[in-house]
PDB file of C-alpha atoms in Angstrom:
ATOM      1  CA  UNK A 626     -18.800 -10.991  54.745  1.00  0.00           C
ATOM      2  CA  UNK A 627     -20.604 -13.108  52.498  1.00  0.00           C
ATOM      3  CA  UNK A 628     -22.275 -12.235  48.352  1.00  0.00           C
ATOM      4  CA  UNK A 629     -24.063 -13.867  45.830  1.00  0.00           C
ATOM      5  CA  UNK A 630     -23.387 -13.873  42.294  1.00  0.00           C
ATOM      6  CA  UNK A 631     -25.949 -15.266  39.850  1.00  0.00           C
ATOM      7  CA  UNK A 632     -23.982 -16.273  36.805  1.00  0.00           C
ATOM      8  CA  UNK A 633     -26.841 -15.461  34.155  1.00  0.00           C
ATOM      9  CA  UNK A 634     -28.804 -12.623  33.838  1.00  0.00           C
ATOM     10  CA  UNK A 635     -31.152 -14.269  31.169  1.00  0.00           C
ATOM     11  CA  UNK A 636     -31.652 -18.106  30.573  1.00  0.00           C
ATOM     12  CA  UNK A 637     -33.793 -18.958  27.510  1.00  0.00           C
ATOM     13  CA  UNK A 638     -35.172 -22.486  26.814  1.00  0.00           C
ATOM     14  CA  UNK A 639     -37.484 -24.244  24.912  1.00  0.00           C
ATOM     15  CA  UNK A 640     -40.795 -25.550  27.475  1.00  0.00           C
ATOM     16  CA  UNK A 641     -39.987 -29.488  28.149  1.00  0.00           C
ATOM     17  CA  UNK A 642     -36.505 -28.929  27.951  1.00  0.00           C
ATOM     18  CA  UNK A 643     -34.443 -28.854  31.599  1.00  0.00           C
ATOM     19  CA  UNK A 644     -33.346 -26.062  33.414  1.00  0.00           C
ATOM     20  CA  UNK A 645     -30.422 -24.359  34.983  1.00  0.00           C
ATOM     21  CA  UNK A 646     -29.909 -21.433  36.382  1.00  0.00           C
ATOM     22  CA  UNK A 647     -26.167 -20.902  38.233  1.00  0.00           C
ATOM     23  CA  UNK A 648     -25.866 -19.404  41.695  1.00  0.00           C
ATOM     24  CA  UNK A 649     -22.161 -19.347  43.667  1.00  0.00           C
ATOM     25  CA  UNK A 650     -21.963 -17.693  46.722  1.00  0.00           C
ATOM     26  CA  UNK A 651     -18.657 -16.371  49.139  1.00  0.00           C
ATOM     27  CA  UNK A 652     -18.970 -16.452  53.147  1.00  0.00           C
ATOM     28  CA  UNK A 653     -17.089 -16.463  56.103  1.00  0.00           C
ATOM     29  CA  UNK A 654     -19.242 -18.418  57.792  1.00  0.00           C
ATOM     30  CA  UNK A 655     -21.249 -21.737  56.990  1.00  0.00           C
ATOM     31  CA  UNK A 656     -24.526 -20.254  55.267  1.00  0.00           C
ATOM     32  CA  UNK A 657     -28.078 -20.902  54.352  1.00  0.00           C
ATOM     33  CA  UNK A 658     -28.843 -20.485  51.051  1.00  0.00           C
ATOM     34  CA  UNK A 659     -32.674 -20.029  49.539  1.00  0.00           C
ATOM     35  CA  UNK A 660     -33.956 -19.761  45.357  1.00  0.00           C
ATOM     36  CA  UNK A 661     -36.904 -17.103  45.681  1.00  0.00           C
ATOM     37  CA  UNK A 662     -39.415 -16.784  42.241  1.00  0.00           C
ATOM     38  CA  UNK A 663     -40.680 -13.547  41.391  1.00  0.00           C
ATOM     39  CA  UNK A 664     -43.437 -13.197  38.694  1.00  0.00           C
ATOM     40  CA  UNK A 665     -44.420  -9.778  37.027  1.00  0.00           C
ATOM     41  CA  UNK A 666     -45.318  -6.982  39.733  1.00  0.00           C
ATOM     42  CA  UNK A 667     -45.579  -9.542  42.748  1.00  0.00           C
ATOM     43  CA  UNK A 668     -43.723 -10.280  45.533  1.00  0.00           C
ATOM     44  CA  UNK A 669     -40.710 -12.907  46.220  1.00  0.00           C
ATOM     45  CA  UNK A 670     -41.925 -16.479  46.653  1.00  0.00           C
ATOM     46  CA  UNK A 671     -39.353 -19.154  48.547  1.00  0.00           C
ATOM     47  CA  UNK A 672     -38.907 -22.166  46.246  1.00  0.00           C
ATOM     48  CA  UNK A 673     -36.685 -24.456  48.230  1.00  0.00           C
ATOM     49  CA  UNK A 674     -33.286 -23.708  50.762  1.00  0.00           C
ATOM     50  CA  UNK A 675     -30.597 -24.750  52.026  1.00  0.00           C
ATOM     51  CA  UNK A 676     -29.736 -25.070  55.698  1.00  0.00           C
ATOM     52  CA  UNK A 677     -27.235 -27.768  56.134  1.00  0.00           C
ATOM     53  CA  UNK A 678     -28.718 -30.957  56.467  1.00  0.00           C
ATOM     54  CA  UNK A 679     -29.400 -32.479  52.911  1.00  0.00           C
ATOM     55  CA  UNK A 680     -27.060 -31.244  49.781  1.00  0.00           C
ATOM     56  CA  UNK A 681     -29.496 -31.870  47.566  1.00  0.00           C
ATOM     57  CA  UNK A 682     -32.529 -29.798  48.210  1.00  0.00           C
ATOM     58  CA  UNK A 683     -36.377 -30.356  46.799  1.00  0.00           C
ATOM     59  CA  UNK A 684     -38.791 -27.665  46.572  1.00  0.00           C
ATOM     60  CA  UNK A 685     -42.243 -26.908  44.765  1.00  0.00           C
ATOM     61  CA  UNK A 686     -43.157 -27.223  41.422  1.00  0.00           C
ATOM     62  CA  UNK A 687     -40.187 -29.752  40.575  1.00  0.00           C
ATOM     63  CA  UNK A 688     -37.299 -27.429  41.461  1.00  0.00           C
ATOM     64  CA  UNK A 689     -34.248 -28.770  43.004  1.00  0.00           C
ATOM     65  CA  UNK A 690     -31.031 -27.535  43.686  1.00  0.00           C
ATOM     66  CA  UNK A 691     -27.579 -29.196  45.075  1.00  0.00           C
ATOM     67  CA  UNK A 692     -25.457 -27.406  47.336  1.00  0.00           C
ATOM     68  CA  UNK A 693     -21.511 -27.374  46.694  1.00  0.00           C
ATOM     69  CA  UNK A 694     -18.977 -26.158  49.282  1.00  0.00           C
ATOM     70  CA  UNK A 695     -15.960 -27.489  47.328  1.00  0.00           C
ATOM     71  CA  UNK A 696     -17.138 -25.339  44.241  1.00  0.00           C
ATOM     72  CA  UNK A 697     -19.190 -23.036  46.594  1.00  0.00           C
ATOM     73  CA  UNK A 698     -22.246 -22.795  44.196  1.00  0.00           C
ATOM     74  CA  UNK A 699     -26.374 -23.976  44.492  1.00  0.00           C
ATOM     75  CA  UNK A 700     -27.457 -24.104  40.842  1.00  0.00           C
ATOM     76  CA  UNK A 701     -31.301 -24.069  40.694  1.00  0.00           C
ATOM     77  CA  UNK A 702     -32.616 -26.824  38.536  1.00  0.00           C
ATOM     78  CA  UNK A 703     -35.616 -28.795  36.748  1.00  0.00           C
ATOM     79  CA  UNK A 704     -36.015 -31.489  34.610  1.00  0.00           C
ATOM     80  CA  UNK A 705     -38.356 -29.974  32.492  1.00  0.00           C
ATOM     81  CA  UNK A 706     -39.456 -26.395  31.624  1.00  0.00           C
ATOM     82  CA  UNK A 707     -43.309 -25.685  31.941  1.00  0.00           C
ATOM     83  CA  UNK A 708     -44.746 -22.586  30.513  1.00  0.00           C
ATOM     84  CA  UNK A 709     -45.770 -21.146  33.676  1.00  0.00           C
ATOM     85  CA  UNK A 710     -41.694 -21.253  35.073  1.00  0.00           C
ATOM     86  CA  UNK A 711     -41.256 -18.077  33.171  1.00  0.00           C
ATOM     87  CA  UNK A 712     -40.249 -15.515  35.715  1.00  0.00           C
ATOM     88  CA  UNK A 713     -37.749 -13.634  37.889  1.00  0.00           C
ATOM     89  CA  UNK A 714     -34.951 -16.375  40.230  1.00  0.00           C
ATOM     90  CA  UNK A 715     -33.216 -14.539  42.835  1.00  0.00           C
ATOM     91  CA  UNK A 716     -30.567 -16.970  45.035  1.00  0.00           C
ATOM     92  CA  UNK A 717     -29.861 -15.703  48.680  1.00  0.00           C
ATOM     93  CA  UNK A 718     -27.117 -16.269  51.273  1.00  0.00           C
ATOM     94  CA  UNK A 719     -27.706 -15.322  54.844  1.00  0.00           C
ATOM     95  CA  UNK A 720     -25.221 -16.213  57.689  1.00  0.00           C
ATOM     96  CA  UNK A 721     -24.389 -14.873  60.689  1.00  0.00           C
ATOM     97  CA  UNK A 722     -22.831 -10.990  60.751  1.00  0.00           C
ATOM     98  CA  UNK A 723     -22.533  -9.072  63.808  1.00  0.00           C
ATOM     99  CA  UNK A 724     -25.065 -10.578  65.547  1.00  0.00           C
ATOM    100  CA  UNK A 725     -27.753  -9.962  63.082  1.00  0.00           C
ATOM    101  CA  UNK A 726     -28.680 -12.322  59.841  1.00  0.00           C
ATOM    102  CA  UNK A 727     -29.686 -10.152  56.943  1.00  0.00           C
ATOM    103  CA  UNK A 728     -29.511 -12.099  53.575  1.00  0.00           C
ATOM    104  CA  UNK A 729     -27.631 -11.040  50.164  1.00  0.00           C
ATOM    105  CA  UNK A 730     -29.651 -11.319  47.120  1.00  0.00           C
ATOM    106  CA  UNK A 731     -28.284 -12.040  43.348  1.00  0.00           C
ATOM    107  CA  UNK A 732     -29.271  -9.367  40.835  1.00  0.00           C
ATOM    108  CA  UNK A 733     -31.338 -12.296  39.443  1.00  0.00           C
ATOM    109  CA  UNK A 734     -31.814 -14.482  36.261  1.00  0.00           C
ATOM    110  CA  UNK A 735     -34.727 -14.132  33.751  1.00  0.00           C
ATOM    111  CA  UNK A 736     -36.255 -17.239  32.964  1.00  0.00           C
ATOM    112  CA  UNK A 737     -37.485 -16.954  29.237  1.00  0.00           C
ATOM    113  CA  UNK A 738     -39.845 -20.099  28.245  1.00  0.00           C
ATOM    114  CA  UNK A 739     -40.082 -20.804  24.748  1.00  0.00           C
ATOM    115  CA  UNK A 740     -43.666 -22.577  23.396  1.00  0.00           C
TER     116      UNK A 740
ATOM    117  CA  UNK B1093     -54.486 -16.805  56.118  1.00  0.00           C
ATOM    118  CA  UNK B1094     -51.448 -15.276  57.194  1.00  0.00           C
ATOM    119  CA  UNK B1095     -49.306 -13.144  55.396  1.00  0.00           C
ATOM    120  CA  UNK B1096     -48.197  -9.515  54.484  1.00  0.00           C
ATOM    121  CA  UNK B1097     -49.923  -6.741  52.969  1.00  0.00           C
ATOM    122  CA  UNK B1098     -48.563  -3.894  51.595  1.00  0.00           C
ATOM    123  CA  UNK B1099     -50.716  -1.245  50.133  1.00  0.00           C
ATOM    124  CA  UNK B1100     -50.756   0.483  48.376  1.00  0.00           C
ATOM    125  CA  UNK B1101     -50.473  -1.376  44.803  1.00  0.00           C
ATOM    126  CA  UNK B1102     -49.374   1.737  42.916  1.00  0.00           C
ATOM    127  CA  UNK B1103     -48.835   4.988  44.303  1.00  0.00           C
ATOM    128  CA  UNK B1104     -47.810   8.483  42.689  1.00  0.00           C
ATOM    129  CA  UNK B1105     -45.864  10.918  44.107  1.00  0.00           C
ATOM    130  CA  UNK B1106     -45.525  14.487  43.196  1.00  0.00           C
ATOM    131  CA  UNK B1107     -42.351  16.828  43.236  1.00  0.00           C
ATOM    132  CA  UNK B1108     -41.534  18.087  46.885  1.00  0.00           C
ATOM    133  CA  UNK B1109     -43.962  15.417  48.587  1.00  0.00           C
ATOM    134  CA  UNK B1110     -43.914  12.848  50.938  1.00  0.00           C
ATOM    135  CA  UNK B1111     -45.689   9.476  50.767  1.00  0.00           C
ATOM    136  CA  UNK B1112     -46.057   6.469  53.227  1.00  0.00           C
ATOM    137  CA  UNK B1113     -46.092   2.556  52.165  1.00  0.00           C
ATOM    138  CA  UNK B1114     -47.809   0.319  54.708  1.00  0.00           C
ATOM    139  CA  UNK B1115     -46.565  -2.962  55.595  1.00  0.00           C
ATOM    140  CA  UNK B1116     -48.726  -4.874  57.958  1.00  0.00           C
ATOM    141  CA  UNK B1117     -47.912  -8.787  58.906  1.00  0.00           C
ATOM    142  CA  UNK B1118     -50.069 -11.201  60.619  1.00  0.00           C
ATOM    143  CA  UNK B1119     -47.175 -13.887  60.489  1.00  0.00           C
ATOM    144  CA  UNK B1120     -46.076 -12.880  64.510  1.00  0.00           C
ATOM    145  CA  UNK B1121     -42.721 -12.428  63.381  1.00  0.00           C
ATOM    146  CA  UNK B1122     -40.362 -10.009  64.790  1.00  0.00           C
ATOM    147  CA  UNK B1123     -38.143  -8.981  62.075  1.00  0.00           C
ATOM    148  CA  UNK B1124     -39.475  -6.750  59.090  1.00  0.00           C
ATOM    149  CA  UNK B1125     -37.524  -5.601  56.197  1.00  0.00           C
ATOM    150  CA  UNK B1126     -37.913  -2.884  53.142  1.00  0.00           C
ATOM    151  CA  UNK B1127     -36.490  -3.450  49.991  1.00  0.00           C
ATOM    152  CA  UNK B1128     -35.919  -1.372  46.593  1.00  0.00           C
ATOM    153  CA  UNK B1129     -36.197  -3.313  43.535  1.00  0.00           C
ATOM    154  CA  UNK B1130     -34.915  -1.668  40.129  1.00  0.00           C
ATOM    155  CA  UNK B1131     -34.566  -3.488  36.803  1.00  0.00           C
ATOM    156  CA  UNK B1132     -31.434  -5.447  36.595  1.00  0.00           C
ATOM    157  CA  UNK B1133     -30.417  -4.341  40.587  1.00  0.00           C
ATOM    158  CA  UNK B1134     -31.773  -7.217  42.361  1.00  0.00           C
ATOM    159  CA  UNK B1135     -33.478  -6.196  45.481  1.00  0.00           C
ATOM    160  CA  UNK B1136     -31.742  -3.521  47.971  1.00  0.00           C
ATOM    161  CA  UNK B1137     -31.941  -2.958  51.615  1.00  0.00           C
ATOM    162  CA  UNK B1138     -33.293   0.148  53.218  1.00  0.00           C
ATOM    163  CA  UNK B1139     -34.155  -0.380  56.606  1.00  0.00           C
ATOM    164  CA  UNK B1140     -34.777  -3.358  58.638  1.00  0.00           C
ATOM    165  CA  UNK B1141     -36.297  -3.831  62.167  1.00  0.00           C
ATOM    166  CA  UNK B1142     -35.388  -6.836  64.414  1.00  0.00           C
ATOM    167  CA  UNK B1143     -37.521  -5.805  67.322  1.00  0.00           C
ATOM    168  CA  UNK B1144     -40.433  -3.137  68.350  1.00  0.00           C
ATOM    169  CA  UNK B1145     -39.037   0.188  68.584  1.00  0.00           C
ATOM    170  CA  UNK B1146     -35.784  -0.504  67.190  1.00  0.00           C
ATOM    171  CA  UNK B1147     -35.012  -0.460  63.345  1.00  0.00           C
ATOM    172  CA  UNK B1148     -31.769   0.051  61.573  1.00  0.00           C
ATOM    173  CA  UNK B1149     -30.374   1.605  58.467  1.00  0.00           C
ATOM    174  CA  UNK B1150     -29.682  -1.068  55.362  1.00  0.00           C
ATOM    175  CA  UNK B1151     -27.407  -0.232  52.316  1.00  0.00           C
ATOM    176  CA  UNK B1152     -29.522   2.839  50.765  1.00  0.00           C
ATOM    177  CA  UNK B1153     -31.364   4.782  53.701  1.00  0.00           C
ATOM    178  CA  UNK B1154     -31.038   8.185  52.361  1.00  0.00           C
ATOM    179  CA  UNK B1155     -34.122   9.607  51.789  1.00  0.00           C
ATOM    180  CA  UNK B1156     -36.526   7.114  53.643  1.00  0.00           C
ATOM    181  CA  UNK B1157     -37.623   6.954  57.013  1.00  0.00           C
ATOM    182  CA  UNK B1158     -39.200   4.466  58.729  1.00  0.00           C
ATOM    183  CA  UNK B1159     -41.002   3.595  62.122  1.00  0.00           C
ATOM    184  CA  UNK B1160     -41.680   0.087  63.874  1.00  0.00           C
ATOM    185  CA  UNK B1161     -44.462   1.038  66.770  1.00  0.00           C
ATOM    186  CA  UNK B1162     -46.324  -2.204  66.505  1.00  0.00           C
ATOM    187  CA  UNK B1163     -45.310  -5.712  65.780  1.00  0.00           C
ATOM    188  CA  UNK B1164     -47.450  -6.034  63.256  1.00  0.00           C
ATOM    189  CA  UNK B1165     -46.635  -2.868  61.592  1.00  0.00           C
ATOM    190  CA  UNK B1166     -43.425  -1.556  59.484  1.00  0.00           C
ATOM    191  CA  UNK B1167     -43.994   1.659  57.381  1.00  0.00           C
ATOM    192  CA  UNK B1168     -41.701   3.759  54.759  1.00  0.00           C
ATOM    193  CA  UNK B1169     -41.492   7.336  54.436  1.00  0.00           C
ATOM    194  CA  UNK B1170     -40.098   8.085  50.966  1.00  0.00           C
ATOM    195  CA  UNK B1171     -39.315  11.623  51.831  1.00  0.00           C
ATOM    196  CA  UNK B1172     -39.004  14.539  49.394  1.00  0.00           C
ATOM    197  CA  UNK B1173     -35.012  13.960  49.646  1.00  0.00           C
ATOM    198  CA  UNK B1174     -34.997  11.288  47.732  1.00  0.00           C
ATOM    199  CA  UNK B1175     -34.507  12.448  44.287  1.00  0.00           C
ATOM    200  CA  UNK B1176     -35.408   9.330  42.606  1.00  0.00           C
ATOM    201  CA  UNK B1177     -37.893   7.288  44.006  1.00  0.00           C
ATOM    202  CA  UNK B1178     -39.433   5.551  41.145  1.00  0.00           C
ATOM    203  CA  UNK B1179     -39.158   1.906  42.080  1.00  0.00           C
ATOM    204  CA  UNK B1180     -40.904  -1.307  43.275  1.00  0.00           C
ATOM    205  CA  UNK B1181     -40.855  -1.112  46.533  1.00  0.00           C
ATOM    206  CA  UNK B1182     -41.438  -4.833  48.982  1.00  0.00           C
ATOM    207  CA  UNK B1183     -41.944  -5.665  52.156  1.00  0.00           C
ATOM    208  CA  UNK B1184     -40.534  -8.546  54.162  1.00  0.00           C
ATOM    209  CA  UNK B1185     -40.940 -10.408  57.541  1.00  0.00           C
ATOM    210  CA  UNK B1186     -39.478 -13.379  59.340  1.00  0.00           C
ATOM    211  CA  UNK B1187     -38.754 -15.374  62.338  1.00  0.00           C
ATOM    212  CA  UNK B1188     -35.750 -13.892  64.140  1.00  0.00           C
ATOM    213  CA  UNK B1189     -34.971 -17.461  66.499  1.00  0.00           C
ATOM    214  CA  UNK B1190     -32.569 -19.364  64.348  1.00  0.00           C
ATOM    215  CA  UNK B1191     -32.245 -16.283  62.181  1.00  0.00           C
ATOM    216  CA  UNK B1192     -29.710 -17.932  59.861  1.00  0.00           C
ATOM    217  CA  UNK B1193     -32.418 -20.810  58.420  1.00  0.00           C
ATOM    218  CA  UNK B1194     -35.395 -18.642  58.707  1.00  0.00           C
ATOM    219  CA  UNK B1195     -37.210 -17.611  54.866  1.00  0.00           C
ATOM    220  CA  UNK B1196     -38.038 -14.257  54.578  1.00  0.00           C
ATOM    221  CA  UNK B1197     -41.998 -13.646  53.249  1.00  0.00           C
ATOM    222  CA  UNK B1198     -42.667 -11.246  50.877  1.00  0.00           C
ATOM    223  CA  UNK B1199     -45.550  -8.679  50.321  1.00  0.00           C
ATOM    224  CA  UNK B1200     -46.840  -8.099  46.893  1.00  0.00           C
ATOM    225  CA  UNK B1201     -45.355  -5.095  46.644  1.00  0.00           C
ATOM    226  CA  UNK B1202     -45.727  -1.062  46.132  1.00  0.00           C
ATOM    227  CA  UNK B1203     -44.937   0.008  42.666  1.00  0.00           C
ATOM    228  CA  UNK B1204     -44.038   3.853  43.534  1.00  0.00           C
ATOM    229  CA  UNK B1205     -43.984   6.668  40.312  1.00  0.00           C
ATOM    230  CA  UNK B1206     -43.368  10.372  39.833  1.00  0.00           C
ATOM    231  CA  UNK B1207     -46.447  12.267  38.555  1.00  0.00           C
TER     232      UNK B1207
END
């Protein structure tokens, strides 16, 4: 069995400042993880994942994210908040069940961007 | 370039009436995927489809059929049973060797109302 739980459903900051937004996951079985951006009435868009080599994980515009297994979490970060970051964050786990690999998805966090 | 396409944008459906999204890939991957997105749900499984001619039921099937006759090809049936389709409705593909590490790719979505 494996879940997702995204630990905010809204982060606000100010633009320049850093962000984080908090992911932990459960499963029985050593997982990928992935942080997917969603903007306004489009589609899902992968921003970096996990898949057991590295812990710490790069991926486009300046996101990073560290994978955990002692505290089981992969908090989504970036040093600095850009205007165009507002938007939808959806963290997925997908590992191996019955044969088949369909991933869980967080409800998501809200990314609010203050000028 | 390759990608999915899902059409179309916005669709209306009327009382007692069925209506058909189209999914079309040209990424060669085997697996598709539909998902129902609601405000503050995250994104939710209806069917999925691993191979041609095989699909199976994800965690809110009722009311929607679907049919996987080409490769390239996934549509959804929202059928008159389903009493409240009003949603964003996306599409998904991906690779199904290594299934674990593989990203899923996203449409841009159907946004589906009642008239």
């Amino acid at each position: 069995a494996q879940s997702v739980t995204q630990l905010d459903s809204h982060v606000s900051v100010s633009e320049g400042t850093p962000v984080l937004l908090r992911c932990n996951y459960s499963s029985s079985y050593s997982p990928s993880l992935f942080w997917y951006v969603q903007h306004p009435n489009k589609g899902l868009q992968l921003l970096l994942k996990y898949t057991s080599a590295a812990t710490l994980v790069k991926g486009i515009n300046g996101f990073e994210a560290e994978f955990k297994k002692s505290e089981t979490s992969f908090h989504l970060t970036k040093p600095s908040a850009h205007m165009s970051d507002a938007a939808e964050y959806f963290c997925v786990v997908r590992s191996p069940s019955g044969g088949s690999y369909i991933p869980t998805f967080g409800r998501g966090t809200s990314l609010i961007v203050h000028p | 370039d390759g990608g999915i396409t899902q059409s179309p944008k916005y669709l209306f459906r009327k009382e007692g009436q069925n209506v058909t999204l189209s999914c079309e890939q040209n990424l060669n991957h085997d697996a598709m995927y539909w998902y129902r997105q609601d405000p503050g749900q995250g994104l939710r499984l209806i069917y999925y489809s691993q191979i041609v001619n095989d699909f199976q039921k994800g965690d809110i099937a009722e009311g929607y059929s679907v049919s996987r006759e080409k490769k390239e090809s996934f549509p959804l049936t929202v059928t008159s049973a389903q009493k409240n389709p009003t949603a964003f409705y996306l599409c998904a593909s991906s690779i199904v060797g290594q299934g674990v590490f593989q990203p899923q790719h996203f449409g841009d979505g159907t946004r589906l109302s009642i008239l």
